[in-house]
Coordinates of C-alpha atoms in Angstrom, one line a residue:
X1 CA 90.6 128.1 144.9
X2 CA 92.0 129.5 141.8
X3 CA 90.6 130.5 138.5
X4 CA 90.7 127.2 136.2
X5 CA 93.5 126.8 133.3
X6 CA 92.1 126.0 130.0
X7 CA 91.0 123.0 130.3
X8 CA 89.1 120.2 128.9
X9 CA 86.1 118.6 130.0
X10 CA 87.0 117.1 133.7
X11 CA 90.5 117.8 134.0
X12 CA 91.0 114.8 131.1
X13 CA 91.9 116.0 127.4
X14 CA 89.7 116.1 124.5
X15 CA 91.2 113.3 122.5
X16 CA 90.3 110.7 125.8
X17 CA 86.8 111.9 126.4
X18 CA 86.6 111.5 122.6
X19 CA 88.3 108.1 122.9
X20 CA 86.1 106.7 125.4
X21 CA 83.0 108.0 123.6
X22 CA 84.3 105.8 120.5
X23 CA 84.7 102.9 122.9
X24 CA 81.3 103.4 124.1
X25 CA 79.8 103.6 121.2
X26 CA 77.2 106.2 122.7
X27 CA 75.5 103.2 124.4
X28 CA 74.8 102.7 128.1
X29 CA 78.2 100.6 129.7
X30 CA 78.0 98.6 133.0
X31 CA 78.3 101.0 136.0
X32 CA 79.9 100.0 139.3
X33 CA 77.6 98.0 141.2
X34 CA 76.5 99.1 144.3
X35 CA 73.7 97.5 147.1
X36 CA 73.2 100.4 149.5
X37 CA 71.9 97.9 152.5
X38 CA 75.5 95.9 152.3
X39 CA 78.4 97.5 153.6
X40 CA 81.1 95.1 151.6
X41 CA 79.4 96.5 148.5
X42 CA 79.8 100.1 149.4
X43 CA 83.4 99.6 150.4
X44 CA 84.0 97.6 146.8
X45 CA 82.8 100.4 145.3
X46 CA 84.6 102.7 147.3
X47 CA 87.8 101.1 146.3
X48 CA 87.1 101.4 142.4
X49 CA 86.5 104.7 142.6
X50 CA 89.0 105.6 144.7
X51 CA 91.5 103.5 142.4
X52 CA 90.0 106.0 139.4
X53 CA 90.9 108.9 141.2
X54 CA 94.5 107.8 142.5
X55 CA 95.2 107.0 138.6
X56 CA 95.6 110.6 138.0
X57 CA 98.1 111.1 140.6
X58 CA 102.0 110.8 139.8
X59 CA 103.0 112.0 143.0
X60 CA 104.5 108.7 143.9
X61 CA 106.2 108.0 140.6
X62 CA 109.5 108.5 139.6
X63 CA 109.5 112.5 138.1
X64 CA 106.4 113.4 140.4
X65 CA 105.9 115.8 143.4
X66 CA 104.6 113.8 146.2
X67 CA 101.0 115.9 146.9
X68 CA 100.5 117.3 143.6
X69 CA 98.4 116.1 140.8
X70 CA 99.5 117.0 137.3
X71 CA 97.7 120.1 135.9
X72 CA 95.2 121.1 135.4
X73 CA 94.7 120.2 139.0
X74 CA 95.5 123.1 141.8
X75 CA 97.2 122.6 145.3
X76 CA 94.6 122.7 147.0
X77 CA 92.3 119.8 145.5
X78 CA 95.4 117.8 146.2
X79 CA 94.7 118.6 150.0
X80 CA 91.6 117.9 149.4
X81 CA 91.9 114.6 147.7
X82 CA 94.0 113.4 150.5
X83 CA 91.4 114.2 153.2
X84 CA 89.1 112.0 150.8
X85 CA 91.6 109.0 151.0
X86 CA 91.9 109.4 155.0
X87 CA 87.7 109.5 155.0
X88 CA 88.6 106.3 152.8
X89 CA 90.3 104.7 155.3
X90 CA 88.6 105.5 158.3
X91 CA 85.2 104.1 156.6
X92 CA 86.8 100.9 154.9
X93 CA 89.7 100.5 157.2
X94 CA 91.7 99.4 153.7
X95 CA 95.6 100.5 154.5
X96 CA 96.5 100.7 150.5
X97 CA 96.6 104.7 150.1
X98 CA 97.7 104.9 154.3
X99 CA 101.7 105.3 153.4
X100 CA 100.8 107.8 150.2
X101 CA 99.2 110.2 152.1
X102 CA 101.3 110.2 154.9
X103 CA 104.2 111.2 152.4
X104 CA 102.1 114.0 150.3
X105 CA 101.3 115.4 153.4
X106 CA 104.8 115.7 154.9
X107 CA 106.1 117.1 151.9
X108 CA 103.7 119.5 151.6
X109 CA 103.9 120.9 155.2
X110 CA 106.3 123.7 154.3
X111 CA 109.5 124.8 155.9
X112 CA 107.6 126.4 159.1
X113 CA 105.1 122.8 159.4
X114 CA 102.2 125.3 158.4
X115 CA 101.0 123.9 155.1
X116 CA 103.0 126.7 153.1
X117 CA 105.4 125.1 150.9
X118 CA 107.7 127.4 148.8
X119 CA 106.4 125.8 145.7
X120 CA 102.9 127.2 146.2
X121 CA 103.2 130.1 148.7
X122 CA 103.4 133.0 146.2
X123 CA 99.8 131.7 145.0
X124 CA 98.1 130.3 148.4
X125 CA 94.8 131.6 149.4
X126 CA 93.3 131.1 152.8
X127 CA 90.7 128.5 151.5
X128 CA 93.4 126.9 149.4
X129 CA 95.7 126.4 153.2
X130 CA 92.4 125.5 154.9
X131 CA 92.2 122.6 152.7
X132 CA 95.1 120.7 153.6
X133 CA 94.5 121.7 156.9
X134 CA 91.1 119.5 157.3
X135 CA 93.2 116.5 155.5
X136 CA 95.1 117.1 159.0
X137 CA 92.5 117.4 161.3
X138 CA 90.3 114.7 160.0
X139 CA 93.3 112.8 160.5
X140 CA 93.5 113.7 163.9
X141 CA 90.0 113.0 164.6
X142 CA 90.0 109.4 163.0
X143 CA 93.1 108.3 164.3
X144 CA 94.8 108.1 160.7
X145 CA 98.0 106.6 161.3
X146 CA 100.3 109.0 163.6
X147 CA 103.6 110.2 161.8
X148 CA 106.5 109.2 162.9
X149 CA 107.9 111.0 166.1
X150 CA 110.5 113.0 164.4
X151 CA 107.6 114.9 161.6
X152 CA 104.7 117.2 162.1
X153 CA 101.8 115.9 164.1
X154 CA 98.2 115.7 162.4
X155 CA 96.5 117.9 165.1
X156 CA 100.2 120.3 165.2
X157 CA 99.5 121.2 161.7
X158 CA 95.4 121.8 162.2
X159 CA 96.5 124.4 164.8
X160 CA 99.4 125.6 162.8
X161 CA 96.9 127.2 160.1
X162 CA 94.8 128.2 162.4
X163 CA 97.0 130.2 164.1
X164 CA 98.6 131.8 161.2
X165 CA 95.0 132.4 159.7
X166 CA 93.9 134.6 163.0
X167 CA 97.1 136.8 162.4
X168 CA 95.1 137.8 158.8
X169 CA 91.8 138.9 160.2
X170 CA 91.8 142.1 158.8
X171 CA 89.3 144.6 160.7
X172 CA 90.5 147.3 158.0
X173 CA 88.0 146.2 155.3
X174 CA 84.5 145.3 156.0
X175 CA 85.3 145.0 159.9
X176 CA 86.7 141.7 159.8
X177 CA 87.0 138.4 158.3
X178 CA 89.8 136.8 155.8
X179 CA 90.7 138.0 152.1
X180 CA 90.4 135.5 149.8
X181 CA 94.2 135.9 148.9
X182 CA 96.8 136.2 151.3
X183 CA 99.2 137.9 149.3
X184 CA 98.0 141.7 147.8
X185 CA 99.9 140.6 144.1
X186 CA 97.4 137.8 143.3
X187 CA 93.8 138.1 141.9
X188 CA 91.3 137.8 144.5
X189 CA 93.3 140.2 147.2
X190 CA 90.2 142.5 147.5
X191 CA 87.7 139.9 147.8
X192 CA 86.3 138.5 150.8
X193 CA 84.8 135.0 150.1
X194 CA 82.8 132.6 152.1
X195 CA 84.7 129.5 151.7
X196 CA 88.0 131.3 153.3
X197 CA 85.7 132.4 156.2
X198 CA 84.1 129.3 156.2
X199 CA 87.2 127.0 156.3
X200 CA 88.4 129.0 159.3
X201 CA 85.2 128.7 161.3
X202 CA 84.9 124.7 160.6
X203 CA 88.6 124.1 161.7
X204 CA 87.8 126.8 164.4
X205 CA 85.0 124.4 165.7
X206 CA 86.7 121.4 165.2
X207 CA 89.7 122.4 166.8
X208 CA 87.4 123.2 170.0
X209 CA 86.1 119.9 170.1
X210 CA 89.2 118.1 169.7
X211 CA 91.1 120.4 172.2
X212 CA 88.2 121.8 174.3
X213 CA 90.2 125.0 174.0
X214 CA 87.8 127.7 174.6
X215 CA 90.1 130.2 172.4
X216 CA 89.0 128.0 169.5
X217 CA 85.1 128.4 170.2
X218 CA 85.3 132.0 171.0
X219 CA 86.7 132.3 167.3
X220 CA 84.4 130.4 165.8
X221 CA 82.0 132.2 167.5
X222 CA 83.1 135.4 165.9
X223 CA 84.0 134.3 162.8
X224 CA 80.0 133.2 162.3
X225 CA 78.7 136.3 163.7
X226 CA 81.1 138.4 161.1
X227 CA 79.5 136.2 158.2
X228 CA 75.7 136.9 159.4
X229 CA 76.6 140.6 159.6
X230 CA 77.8 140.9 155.9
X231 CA 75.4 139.2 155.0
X232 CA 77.3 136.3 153.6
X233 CA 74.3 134.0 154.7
X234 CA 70.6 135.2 154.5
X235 CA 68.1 134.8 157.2
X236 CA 67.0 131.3 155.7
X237 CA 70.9 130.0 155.9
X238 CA 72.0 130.1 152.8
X239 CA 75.4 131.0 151.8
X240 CA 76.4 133.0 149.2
X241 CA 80.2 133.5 147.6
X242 CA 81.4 136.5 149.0
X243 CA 81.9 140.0 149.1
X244 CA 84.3 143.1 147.5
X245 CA 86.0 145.0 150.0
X246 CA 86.3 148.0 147.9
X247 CA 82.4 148.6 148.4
X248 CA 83.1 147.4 152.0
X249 CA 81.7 143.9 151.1
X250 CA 78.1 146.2 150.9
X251 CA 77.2 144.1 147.9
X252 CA 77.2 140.6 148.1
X253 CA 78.0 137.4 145.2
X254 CA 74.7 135.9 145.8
X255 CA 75.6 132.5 143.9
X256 CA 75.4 129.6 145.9
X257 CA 78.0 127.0 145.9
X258 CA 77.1 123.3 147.7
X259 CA 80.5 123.4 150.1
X260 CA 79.6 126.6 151.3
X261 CA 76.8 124.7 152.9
X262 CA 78.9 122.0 154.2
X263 CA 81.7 123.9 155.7
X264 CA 79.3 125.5 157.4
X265 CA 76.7 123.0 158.8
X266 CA 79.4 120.8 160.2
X267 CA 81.1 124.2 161.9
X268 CA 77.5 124.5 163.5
X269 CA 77.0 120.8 164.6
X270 CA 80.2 120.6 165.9
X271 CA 79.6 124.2 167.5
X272 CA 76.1 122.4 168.8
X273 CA 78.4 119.3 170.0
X274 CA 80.6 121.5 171.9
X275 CA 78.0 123.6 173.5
X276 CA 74.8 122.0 173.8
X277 CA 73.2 125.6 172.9
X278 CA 69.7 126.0 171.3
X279 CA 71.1 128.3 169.0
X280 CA 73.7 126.5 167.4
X281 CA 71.2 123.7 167.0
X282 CA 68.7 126.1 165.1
X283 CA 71.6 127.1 163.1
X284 CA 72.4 123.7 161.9
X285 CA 69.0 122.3 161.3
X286 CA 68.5 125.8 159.5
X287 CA 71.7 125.0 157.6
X288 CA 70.7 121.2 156.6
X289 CA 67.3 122.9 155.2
X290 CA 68.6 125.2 153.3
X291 CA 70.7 122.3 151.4
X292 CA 67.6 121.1 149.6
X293 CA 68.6 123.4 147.2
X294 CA 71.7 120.9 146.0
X295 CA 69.4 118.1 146.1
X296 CA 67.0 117.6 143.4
X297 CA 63.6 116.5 143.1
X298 CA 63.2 114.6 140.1
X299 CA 65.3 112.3 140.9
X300 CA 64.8 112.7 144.5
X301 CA 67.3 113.6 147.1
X302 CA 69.9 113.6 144.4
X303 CA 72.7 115.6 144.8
X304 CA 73.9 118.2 141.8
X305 CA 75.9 121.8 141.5
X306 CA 72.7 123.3 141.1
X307 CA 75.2 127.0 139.9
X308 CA 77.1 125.5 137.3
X309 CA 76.1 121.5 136.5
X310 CA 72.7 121.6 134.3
X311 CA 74.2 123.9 132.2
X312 CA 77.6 122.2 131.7
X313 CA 79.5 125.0 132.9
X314 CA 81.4 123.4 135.9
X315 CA 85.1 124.0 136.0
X316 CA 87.8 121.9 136.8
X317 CA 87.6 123.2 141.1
X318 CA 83.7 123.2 140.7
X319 CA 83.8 119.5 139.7
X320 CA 85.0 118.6 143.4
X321 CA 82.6 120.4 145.4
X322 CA 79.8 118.2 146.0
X323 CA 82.6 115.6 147.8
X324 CA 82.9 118.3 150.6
X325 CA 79.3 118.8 150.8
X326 CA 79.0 114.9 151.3
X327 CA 82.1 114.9 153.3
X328 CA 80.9 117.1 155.9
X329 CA 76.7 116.3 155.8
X330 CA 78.1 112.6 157.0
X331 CA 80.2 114.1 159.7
X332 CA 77.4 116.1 160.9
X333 CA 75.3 113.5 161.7
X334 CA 77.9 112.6 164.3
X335 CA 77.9 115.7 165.9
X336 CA 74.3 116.0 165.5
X337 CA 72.4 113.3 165.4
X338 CA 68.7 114.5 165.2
X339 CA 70.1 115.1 161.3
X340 CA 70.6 111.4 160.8
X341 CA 67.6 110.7 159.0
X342 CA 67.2 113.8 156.4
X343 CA 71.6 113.1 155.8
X344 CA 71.1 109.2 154.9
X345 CA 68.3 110.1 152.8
X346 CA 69.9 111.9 150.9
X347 CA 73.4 110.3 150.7
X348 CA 72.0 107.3 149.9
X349 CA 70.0 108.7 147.0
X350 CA 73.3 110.2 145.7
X351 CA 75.5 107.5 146.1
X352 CA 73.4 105.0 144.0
X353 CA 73.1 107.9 141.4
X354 CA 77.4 108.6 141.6
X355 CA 77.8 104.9 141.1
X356 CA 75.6 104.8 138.1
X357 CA 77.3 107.3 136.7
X358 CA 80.8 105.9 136.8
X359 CA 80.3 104.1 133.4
X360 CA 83.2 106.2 131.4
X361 CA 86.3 105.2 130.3
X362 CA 87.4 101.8 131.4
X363 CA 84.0 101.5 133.0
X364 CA 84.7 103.1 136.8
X365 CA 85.8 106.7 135.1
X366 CA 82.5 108.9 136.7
X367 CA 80.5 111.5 135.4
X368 CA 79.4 114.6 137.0
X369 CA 75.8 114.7 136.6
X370 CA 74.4 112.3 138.9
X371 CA 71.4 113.0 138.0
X372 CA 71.6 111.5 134.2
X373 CA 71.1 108.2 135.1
X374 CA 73.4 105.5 133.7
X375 CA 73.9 107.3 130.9
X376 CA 77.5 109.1 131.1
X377 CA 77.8 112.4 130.9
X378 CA 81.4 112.2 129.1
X379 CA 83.2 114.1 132.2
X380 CA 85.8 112.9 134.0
X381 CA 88.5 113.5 136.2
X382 CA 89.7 113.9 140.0
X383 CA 87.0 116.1 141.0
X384 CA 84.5 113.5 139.6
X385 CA 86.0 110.9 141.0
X386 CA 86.4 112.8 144.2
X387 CA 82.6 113.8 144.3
X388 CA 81.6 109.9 143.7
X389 CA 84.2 108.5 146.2
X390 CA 82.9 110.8 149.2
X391 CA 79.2 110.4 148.6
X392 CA 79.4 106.6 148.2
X393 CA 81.9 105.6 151.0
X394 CA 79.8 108.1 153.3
X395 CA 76.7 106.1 153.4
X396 CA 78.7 103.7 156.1
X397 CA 78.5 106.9 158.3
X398 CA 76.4 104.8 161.2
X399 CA 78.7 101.9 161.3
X400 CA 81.6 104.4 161.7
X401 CA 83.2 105.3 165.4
X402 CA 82.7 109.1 166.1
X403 CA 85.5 111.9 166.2
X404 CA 87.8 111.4 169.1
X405 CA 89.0 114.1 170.9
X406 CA 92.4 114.4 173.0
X407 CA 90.6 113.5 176.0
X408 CA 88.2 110.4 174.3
X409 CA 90.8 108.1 172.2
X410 CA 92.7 110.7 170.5
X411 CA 96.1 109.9 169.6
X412 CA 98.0 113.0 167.5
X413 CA 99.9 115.4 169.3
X414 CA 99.2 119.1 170.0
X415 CA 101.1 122.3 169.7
X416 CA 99.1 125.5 170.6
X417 CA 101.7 127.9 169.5
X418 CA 102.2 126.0 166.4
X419 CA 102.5 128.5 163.2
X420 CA 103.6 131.0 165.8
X421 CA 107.4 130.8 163.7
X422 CA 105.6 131.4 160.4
X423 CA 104.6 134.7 158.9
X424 CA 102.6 135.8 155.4
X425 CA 106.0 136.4 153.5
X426 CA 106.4 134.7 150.8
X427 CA 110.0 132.5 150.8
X428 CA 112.3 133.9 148.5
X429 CA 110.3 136.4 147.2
X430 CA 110.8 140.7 147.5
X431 CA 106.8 142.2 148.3
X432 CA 106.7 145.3 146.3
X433 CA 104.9 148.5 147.9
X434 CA 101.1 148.4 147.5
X435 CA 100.2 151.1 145.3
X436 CA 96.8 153.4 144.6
X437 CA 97.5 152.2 140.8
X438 CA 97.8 148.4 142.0
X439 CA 94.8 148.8 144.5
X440 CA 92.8 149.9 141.5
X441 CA 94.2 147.3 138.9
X442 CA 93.7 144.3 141.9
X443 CA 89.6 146.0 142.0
X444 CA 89.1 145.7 138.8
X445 CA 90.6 141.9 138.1
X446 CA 88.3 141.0 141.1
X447 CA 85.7 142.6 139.5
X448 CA 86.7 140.2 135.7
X449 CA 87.0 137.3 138.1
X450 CA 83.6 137.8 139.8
X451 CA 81.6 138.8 135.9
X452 CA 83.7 135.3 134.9
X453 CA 81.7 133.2 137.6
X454 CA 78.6 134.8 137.6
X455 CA 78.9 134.2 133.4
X456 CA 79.6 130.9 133.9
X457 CA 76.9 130.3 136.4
X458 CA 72.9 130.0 135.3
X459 CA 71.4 130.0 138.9
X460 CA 71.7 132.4 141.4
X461 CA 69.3 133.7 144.4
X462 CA 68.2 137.3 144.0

């Protein structure tokens, strides 16, 4: 992730928020209908909203990038949004987005098929590569249309990052884990957060399944234990953001962000799926728990940002969060089905508040605060629509096949050595000695960015 650009509510100027207030007229529009109990109506839903979100994109259009969205939208919520449109087609089974995808993907592979383009290298992080990394192994797992022969496999690419991430485990600071930044020159270098960590052990996990490649599960394995050492989850599961390795990640960013959870519970049920054990079973139910926290109580079983959304201080990357959170609580319940019950609950709670919501604009535009009822909240943007697309086209969860693996149904092709011809240099681009003075300076912009978050942020746990 990346600290935000200036930029208006939801990604969308001031002048159109203030545009589709006038249109509104402050009243209550018609939001997108939505009967829980009928599939066809979550899947016309689905399509609205995912139609919303693709109207941002210009990737296809004459003058666009495929796999970018136009600022203020990062790299990495491109990824993201392209895992959303395969989780679109896998519960739907509508083809329109299948051939845009496929190209934003491609392009975005980088020269080494490792997800590190030149365009975006000199600013990658490891949660940022991670990201279009789970766009590729979700498409391995739901049998998202193969590439053709000649291109990078879905399940290549998974394996790609994951093999390039192991070379950064860096045992010099804090005894392990991944920076946040894989390049010393960019904000964040001395910070060790629990998304990047996170990512890793999910695709770790996942990657295990799929392959039943006991390398993977050993790693995941470690990767969880490093995280429990730090501290980086308390004894009641709950994530926190991450750690400073100039105080040896000793003092942790307690603030709690809703995909932390996720990454992490479906890392454990899939880790439970692999293994059968007790203790990754504990873990996950521990895990699932400890999510109540994102769900409100009045309205119940509601989801919300519960750092950043009641006080309307959500930026543009914060916006998306609660669609990995409902991305990954679905998959979970395929991995682990005792969660089933407590999962639907929940998702279905959410999606009926999303839908009502997604009054803005033209009348699918969604807000972020699902909780408001169908009164809009005047947000809008990718994220938004991201969040309300996952959360409402998740609720078809039980009708949907499970995760194949290469041995049950699977389809994409495999390279274990993938990444192997890659390396953390950035294309084109001379590293400058690291020194004491740059150490320092790096500290001390961690340290803005961290007083920037916890500012922006009303809740945290003590």
């Amino acid at each position: 992730m990346r600290l935000p650009l200036k930029a208006s509510p939801g990604g969308c100027s001031l002048w159109s928020a203030l545009v589709s207030s006038i249109l509104l007229g402050g009243r209550v529009a018609n939001a997108i209908a939505l009967s829980i109990e009928d599939p066809k109506s979550i899947a016309a839903a689905a399509k609205i909203v995912a139609d919303g979100m693709m109207s941002f994109y210009n990737g296809n259009q004459t003058g666009g990038i495929p796999g970018l969205f136009p600022q203020p939208y990062y790299w990495w919520e491109a990824g993201a949004a392209m895992g959303s449109l395969i989780d679109y087609w896998y519960y739907t089974g509508n083809t329109e987005y299948v051939d845009v995808v496929t190209e934003a993907m491609l392009f975005q592979v980088g020269p080494n098929d490792d997800f590190m383009p030149p365009n975006q290298t000199k600013s990658e992080g490891n949660d940022d590569q991670s990201f279009w990394a789970f766009a590729a192994m979700s498409a391995a797992e739901t049998k998202f249309p193969d590439p053709p022969a000649n291109k990078p496999q879905w399940l290549a690419l998974a394996q790609a990052v994951f093999n390039l991430q192991t070379t950064r485990w860096a045992n010099d600071t804090c005894d392990g884990g991944l920076r946040w930044q894989i390049f010393p020159f960019n904000n964040g270098w001395n910070y060790k957060n629990t998304i990047s960590n996170g990512c890793f052990f999910n695709l770790a996990a996942r990657l295990a399944r799929y392959t039943g490649n006991q390398t993977y599960s050993d790693w995941a394995e470690k990767m969880y234990d490093w995280v429990e050492s730090k501290g980086l989850v308390s004894s009641d599961f709950r994530f926190f953001d991450g750690a400073d390795v100039v105080g040896n990640c000793v003092t942790v960013n307690r603030i709690q962000w809703s995909y932390n959870a996720g990454v992490f519970l479906l890392g454990a049920a899939t880790m439970y799926n692999v293994t059968g054990s007790e203790k990754w079973k504990s873990r996950t139910q521990g895990i699932l728990d400890a999510t109540s926290v994102f769900f409100t109580t009045e309205p119940p079983d509601v989801m919300h940002e519960v750092a950043c959304e009641a006080g309307g201080k959500c930026n543009v990357d914060q916006r998306s969060f609660k669609a990995y959170l409902a991305r990954w609580m679905a998959a979970t319940t395929k991995m682990a089905p005792f969660t089933t019950e407590v999962v639907l609950k929940r998702l279905r709670a959410s999606a009926q508040a999303a839908a009502a919501q997604c009054i803005g604009a033209s009348g699918s535009a969604c807000g972020v605060r699902w909780t408001q009822g169908p009164t809009w909240d005047g947000s809008t943007g990718v994220g938004e629509q991201m969040s309300a697309l996952e959360v409402i086209q998740s609720t078809l969860i039980t009708d949907s096949p499970p995760p194949v693996t290469a041995k049950l149904g699977g389809t994409s092709k495999g390279d274990p050595s993938a990444g192997s011809s890659g390396d953390n240099s950035v294309v084109d681009f001379v590293l400058e000695p690291v020194t004491t003075g740059d150490r320092v300076g790096a500290g001390f912009l961690t340290l803005l960015i961290l007083v920037g978050v916890i500012g922006g942020a009303w809740w945290m746990v003590l």
